[in-house]
mmCIF file of C-alpha atoms in Angstrom:
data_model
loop_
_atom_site.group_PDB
_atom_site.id
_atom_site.type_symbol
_atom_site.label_atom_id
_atom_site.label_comp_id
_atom_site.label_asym_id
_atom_site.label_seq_id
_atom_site.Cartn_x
_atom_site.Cartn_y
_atom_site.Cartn_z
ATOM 1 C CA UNK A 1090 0.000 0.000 0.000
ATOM 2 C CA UNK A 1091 2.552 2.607 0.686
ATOM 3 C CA UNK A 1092 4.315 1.599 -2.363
ATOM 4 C CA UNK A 1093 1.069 2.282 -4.104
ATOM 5 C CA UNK A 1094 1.120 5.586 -2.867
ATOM 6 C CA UNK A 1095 4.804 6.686 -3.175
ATOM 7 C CA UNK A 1096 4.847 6.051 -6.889
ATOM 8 C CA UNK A 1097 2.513 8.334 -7.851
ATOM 9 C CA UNK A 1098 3.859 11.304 -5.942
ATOM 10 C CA UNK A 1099 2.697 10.961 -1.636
ATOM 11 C CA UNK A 1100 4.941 10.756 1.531
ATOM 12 C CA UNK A 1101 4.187 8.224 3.578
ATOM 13 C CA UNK A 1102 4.184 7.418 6.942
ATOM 14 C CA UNK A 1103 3.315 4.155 8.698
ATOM 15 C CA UNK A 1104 1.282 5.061 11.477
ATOM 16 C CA UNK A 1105 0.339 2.162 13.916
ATOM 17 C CA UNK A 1106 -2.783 2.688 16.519
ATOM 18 C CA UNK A 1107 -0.133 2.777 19.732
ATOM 19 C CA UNK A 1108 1.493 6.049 18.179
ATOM 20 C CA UNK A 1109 -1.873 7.729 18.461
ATOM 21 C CA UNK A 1110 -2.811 6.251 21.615
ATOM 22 C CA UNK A 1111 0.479 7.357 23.261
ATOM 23 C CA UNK A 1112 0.383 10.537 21.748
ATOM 24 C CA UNK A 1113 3.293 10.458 19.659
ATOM 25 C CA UNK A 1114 1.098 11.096 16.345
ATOM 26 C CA UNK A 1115 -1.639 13.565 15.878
ATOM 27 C CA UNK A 1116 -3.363 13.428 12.328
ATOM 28 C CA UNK A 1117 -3.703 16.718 12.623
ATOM 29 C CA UNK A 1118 -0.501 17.127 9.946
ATOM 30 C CA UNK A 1119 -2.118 14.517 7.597
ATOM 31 C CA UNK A 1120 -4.146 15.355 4.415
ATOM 32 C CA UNK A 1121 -5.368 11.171 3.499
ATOM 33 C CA UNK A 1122 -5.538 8.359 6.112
ATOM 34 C CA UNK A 1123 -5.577 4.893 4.441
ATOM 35 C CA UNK A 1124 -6.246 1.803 6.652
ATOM 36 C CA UNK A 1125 -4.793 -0.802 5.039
ATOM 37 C CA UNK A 1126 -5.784 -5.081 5.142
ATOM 38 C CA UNK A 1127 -4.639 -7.117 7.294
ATOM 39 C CA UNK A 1128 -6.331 -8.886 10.300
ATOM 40 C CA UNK A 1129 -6.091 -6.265 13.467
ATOM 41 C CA UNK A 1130 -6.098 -7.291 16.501
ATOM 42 C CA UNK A 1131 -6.070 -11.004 15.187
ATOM 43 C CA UNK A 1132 -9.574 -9.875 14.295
ATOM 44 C CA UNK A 1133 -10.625 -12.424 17.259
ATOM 45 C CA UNK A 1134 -13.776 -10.091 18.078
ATOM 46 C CA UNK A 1135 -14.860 -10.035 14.648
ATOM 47 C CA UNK A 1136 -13.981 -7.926 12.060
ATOM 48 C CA UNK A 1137 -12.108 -4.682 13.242
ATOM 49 C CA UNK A 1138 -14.224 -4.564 16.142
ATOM 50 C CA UNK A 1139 -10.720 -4.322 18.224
ATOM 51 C CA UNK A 1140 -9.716 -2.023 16.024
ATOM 52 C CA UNK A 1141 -12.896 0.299 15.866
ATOM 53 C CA UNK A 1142 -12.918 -0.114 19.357
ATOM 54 C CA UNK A 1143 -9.581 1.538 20.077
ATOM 55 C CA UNK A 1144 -10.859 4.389 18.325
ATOM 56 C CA UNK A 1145 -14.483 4.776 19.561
ATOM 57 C CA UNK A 1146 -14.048 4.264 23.281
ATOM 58 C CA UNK A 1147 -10.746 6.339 23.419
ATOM 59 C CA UNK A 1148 -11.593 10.089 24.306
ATOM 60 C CA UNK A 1149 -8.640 11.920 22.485
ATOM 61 C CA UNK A 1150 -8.247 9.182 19.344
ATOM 62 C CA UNK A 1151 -11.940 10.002 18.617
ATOM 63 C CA UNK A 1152 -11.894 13.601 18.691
ATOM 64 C CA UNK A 1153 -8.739 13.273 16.324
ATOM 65 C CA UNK A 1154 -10.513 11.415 14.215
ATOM 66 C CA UNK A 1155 -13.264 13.254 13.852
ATOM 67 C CA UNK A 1156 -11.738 16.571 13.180
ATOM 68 C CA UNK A 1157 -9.949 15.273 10.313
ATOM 69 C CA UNK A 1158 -13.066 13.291 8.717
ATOM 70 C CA UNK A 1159 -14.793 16.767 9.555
ATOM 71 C CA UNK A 1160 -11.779 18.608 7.716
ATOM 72 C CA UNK A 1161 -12.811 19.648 3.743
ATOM 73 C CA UNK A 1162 -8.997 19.357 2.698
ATOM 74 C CA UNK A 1163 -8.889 15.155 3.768
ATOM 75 C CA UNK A 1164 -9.318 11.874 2.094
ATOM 76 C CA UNK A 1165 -9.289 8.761 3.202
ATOM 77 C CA UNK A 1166 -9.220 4.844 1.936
ATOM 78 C CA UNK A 1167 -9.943 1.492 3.671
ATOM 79 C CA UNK A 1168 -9.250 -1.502 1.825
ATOM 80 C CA UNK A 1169 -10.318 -4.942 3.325
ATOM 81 C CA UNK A 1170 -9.756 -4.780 7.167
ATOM 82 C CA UNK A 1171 -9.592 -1.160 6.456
ATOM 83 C CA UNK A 1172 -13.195 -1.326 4.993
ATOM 84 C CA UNK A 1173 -14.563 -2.771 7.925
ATOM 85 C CA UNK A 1174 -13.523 -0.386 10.197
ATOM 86 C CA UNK A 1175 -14.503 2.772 8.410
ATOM 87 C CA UNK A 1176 -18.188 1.139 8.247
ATOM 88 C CA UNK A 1177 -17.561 0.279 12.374
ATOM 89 C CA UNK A 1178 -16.655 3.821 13.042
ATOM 90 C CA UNK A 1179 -19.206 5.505 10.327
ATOM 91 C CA UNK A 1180 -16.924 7.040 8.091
ATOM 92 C CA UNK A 1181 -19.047 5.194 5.323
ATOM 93 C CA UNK A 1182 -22.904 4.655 6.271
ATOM 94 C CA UNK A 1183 -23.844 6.210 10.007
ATOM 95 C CA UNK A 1184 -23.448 5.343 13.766
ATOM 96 C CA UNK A 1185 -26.354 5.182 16.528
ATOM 97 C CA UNK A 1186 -25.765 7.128 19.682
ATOM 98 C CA UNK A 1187 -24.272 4.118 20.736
ATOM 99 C CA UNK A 1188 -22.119 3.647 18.432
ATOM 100 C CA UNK A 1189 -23.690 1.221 16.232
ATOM 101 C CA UNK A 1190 -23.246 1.104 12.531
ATOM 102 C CA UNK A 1191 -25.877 0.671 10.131
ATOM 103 C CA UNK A 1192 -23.333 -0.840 7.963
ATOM 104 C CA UNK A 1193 -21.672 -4.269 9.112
ATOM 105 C CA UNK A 1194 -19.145 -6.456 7.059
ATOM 106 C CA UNK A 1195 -20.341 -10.390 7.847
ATOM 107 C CA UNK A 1196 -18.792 -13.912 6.994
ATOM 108 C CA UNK A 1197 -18.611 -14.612 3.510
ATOM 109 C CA UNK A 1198 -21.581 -16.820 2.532
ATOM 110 C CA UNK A 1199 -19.216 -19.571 1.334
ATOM 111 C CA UNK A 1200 -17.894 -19.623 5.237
ATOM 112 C CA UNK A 1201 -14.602 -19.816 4.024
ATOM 113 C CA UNK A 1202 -11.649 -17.020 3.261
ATOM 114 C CA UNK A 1203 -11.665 -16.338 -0.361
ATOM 115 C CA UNK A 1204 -8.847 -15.517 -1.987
ATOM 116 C CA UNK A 1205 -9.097 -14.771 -5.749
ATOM 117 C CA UNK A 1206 -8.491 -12.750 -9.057
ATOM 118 C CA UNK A 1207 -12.505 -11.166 -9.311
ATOM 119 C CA UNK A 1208 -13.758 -8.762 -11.446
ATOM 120 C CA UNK A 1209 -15.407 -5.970 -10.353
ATOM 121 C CA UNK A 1210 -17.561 -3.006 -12.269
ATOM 122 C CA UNK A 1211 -16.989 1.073 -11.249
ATOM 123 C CA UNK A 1212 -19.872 2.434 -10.575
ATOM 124 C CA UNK A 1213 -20.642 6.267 -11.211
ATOM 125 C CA UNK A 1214 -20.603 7.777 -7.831
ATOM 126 C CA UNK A 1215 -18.910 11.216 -6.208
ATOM 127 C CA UNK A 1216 -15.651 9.187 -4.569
ATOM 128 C CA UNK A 1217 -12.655 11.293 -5.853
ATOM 129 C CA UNK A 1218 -10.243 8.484 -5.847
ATOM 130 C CA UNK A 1219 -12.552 6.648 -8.618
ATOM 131 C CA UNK A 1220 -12.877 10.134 -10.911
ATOM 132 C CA UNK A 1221 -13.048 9.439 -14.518
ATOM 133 C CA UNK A 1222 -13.142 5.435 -13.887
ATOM 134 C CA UNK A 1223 -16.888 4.847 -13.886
ATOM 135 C CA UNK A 1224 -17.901 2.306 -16.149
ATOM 136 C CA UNK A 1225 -14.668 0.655 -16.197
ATOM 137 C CA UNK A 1226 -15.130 -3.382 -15.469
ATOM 138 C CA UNK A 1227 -11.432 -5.308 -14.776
ATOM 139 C CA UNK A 1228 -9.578 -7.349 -12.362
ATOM 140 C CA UNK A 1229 -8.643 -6.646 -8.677
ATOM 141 C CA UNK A 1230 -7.528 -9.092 -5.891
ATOM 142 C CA UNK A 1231 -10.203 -10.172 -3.020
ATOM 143 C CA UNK A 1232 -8.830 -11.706 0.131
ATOM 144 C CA UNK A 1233 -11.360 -12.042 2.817
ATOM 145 C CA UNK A 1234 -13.179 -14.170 5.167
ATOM 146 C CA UNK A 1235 -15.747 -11.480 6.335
ATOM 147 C CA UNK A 1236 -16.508 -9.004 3.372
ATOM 148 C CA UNK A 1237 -20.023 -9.354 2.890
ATOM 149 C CA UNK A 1238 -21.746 -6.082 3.232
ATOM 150 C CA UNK A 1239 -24.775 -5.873 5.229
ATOM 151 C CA UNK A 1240 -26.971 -3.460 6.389
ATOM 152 C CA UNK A 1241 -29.389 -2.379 9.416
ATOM 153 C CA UNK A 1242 -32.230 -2.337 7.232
ATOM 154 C CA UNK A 1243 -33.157 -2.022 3.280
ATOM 155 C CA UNK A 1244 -33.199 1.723 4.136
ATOM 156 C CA UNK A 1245 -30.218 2.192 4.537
ATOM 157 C CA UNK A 1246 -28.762 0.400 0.820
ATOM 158 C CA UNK A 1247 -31.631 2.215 -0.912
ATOM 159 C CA UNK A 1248 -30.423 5.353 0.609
ATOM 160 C CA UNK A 1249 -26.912 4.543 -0.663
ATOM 161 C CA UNK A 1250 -27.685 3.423 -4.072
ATOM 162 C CA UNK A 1251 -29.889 6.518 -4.132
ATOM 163 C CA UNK A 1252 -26.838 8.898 -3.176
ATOM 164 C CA UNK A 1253 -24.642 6.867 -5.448
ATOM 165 C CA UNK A 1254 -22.249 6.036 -2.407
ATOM 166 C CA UNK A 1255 -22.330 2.279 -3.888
ATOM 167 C CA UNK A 1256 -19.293 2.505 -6.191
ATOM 168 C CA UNK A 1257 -18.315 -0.962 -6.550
ATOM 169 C CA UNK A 1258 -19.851 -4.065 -7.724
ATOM 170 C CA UNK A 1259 -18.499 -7.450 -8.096
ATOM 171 C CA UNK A 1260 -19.375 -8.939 -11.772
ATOM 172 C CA UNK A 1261 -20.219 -11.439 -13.796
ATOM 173 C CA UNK A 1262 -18.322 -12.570 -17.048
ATOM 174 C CA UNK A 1263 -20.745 -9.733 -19.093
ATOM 175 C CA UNK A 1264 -19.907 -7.259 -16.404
ATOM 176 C CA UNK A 1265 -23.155 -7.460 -14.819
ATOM 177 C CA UNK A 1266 -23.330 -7.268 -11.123
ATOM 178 C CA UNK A 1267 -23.771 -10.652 -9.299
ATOM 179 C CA UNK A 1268 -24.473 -11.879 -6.157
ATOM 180 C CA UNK A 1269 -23.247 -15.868 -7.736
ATOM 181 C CA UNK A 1270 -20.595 -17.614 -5.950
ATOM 182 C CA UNK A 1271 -17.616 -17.483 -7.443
ATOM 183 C CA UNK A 1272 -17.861 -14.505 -9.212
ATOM 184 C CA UNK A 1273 -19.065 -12.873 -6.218
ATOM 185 C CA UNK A 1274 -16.298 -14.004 -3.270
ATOM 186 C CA UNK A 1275 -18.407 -12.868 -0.128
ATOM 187 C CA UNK A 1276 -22.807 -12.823 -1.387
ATOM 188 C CA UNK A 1277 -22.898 -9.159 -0.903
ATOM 189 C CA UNK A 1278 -26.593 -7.430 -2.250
ATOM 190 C CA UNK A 1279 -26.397 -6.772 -5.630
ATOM 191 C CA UNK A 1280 -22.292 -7.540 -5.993
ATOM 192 C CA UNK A 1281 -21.744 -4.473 -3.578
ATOM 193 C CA UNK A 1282 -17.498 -4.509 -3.020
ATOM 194 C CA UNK A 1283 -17.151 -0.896 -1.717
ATOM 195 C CA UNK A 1284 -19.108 2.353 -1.052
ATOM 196 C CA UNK A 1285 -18.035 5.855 -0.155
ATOM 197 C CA UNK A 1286 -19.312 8.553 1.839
ATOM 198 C CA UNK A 1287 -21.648 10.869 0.307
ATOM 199 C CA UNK A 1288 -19.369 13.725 -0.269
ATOM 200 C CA UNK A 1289 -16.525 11.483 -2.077
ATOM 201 C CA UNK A 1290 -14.167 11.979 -0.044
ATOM 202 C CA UNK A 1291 -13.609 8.585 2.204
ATOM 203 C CA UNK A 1292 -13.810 5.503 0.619
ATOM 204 C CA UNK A 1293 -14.132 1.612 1.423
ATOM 205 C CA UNK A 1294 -13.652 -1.161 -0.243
ATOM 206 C CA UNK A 1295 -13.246 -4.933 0.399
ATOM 207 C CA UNK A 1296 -11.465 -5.757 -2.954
ATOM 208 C CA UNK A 1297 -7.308 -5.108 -3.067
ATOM 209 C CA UNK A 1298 -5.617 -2.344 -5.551
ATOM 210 C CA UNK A 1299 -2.769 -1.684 -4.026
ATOM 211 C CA UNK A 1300 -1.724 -5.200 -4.775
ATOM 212 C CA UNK A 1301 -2.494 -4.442 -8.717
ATOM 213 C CA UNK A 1302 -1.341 -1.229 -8.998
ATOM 214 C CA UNK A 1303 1.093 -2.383 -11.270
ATOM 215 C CA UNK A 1304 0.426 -4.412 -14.543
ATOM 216 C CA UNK A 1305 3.234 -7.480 -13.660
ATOM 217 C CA UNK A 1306 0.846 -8.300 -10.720
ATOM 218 C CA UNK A 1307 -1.700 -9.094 -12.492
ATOM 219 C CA UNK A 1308 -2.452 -13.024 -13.149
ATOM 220 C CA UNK A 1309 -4.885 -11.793 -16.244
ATOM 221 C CA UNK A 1310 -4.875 -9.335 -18.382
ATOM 222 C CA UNK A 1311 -6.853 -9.135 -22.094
ATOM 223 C CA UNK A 1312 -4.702 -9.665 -25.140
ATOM 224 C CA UNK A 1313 -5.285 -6.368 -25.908
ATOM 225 C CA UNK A 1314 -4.346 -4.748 -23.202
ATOM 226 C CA UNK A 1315 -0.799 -6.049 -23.019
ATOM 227 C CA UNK A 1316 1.237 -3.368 -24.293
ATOM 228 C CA UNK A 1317 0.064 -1.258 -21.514
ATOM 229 C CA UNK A 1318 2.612 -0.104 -19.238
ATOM 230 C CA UNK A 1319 0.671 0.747 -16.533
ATOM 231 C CA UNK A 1320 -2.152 -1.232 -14.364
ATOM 232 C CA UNK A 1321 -5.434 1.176 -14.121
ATOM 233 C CA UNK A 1322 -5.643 0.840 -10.586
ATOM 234 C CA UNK A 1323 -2.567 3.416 -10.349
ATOM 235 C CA UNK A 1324 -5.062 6.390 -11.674
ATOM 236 C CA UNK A 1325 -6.815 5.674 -8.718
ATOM 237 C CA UNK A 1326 -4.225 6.658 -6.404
ATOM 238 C CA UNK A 1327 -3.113 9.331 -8.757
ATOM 239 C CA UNK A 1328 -6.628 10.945 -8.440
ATOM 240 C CA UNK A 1329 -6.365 11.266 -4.773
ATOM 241 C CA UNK A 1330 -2.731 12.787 -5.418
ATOM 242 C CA UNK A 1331 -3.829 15.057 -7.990
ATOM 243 C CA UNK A 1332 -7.269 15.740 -5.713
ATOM 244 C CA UNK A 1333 -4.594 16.749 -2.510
ATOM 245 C CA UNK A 1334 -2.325 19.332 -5.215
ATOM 246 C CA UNK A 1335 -5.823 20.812 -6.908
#
């Protein structure tokens, strides 16, 4: 992930939850937060409920946290693990007063961690880092045993397909969204693989593009496509660059 970032023109610091906790970090000198995969907290209350929980139930980590997400000049990204934390702390979807989200990542259908080459469909939505990729339908990575979106009520989807927040969708072989097993890793409504907030500016996703960013990772790429020096993925980090410099 941060050599995702790096190529196409960020700095990058690895910031772990104990430097904010101890006060050694403030993201108050950050412009774009990305919370990367990878099973926090061994995961072992579910997914990134340790994680959220750090966050929520500490008094000067929240309050961080929600001036930047509050800030107009921020982005940020969460990709897998990273997904299901900004839906447990409502920086995609909404929290209760007590801190329950209307949005909550479950086991895949299959029961099993699915790790595979899927294809997944941009949908037309607000989300900066996904500007001028709607409509696009290629490969990305999925590695997950919970990514399978679900929601407090059918209120709350409509309200996000509504608002365009839904930006990506698992496919089919036409490009269609599916909810059918394997095309679809985790059984998610509709092929749903990652939504954004309603202003654009924070984004989740279950699906991997930091490990596709470049075109030699790929295990699949059209014929055509071949003489392409660069995986399209890598716009998508450029557009948050190029979002940060505008």
């Amino acid at each position: 992930m941060a050599a995702a970032l790096v190529r196409v023109g960020f700095k990058v610091w690895d910031v772990t939850m104990q430097d904010l906790l101890s006060g050694k970090v403030d993201l108050a000198q950050f412009r774009g937060i990305v919370f990367p995969g990878g099973f926090s907290y061994a995961d072992v209350l579910g997914s990134a409920k340790g994680w959220a929980g750090s966050i929520l139930f500490n008094k000067t980590v929240k309050e961080q946290f929600d001036r930047f997400y509050a800030r107009s000049d921020t982005f940020s990204l969460g990709v897998c693990n990273g997904c299901q934390l900004m839906a447990m702390i409502g920086w995609v979807g909404e929290l209760s007063a007590d801190n329950t989200p209307n949005i909550v990542l479950k086991h895949n259908v299959s029961e099993r961690f699915e790790c595979r080459w899927s294809t997944i469909r941009i949908e037309k939505s607000p989300a900066i880092m996904l500007k001028d990729m709607h409509q696009s339908v290629f490969g990305v990575w999925s590695a997950h045993g919970e990514g399978q979106f679900t929601f407090k009520n059918s209120s709350v989807y409509d309200d996000l397909v509504k608002n365009h927040c839904v930006c990506l969708r698992f496919t089919d072989d036409e490009g269609n969204p599916t909810e059918t097993y394997p095309m679809n890793p985790n059984g998610s409504i509709a092929g749903t693989a990652g939504i954004c907030s309603k202003g654009g500016r924070h984004l989740a996703m279950m699906p991997h593009p930091e490990r596709c960013d470049q075109s030699y990772l790929w295990p699949y790429m059209p014929p055509s496509w071949q003489h392409f020096q660069k995986s399209p993925w890598e716009k998508m980090f450029r557009n948050a660059y190029e979002w940060c410099c505008s």
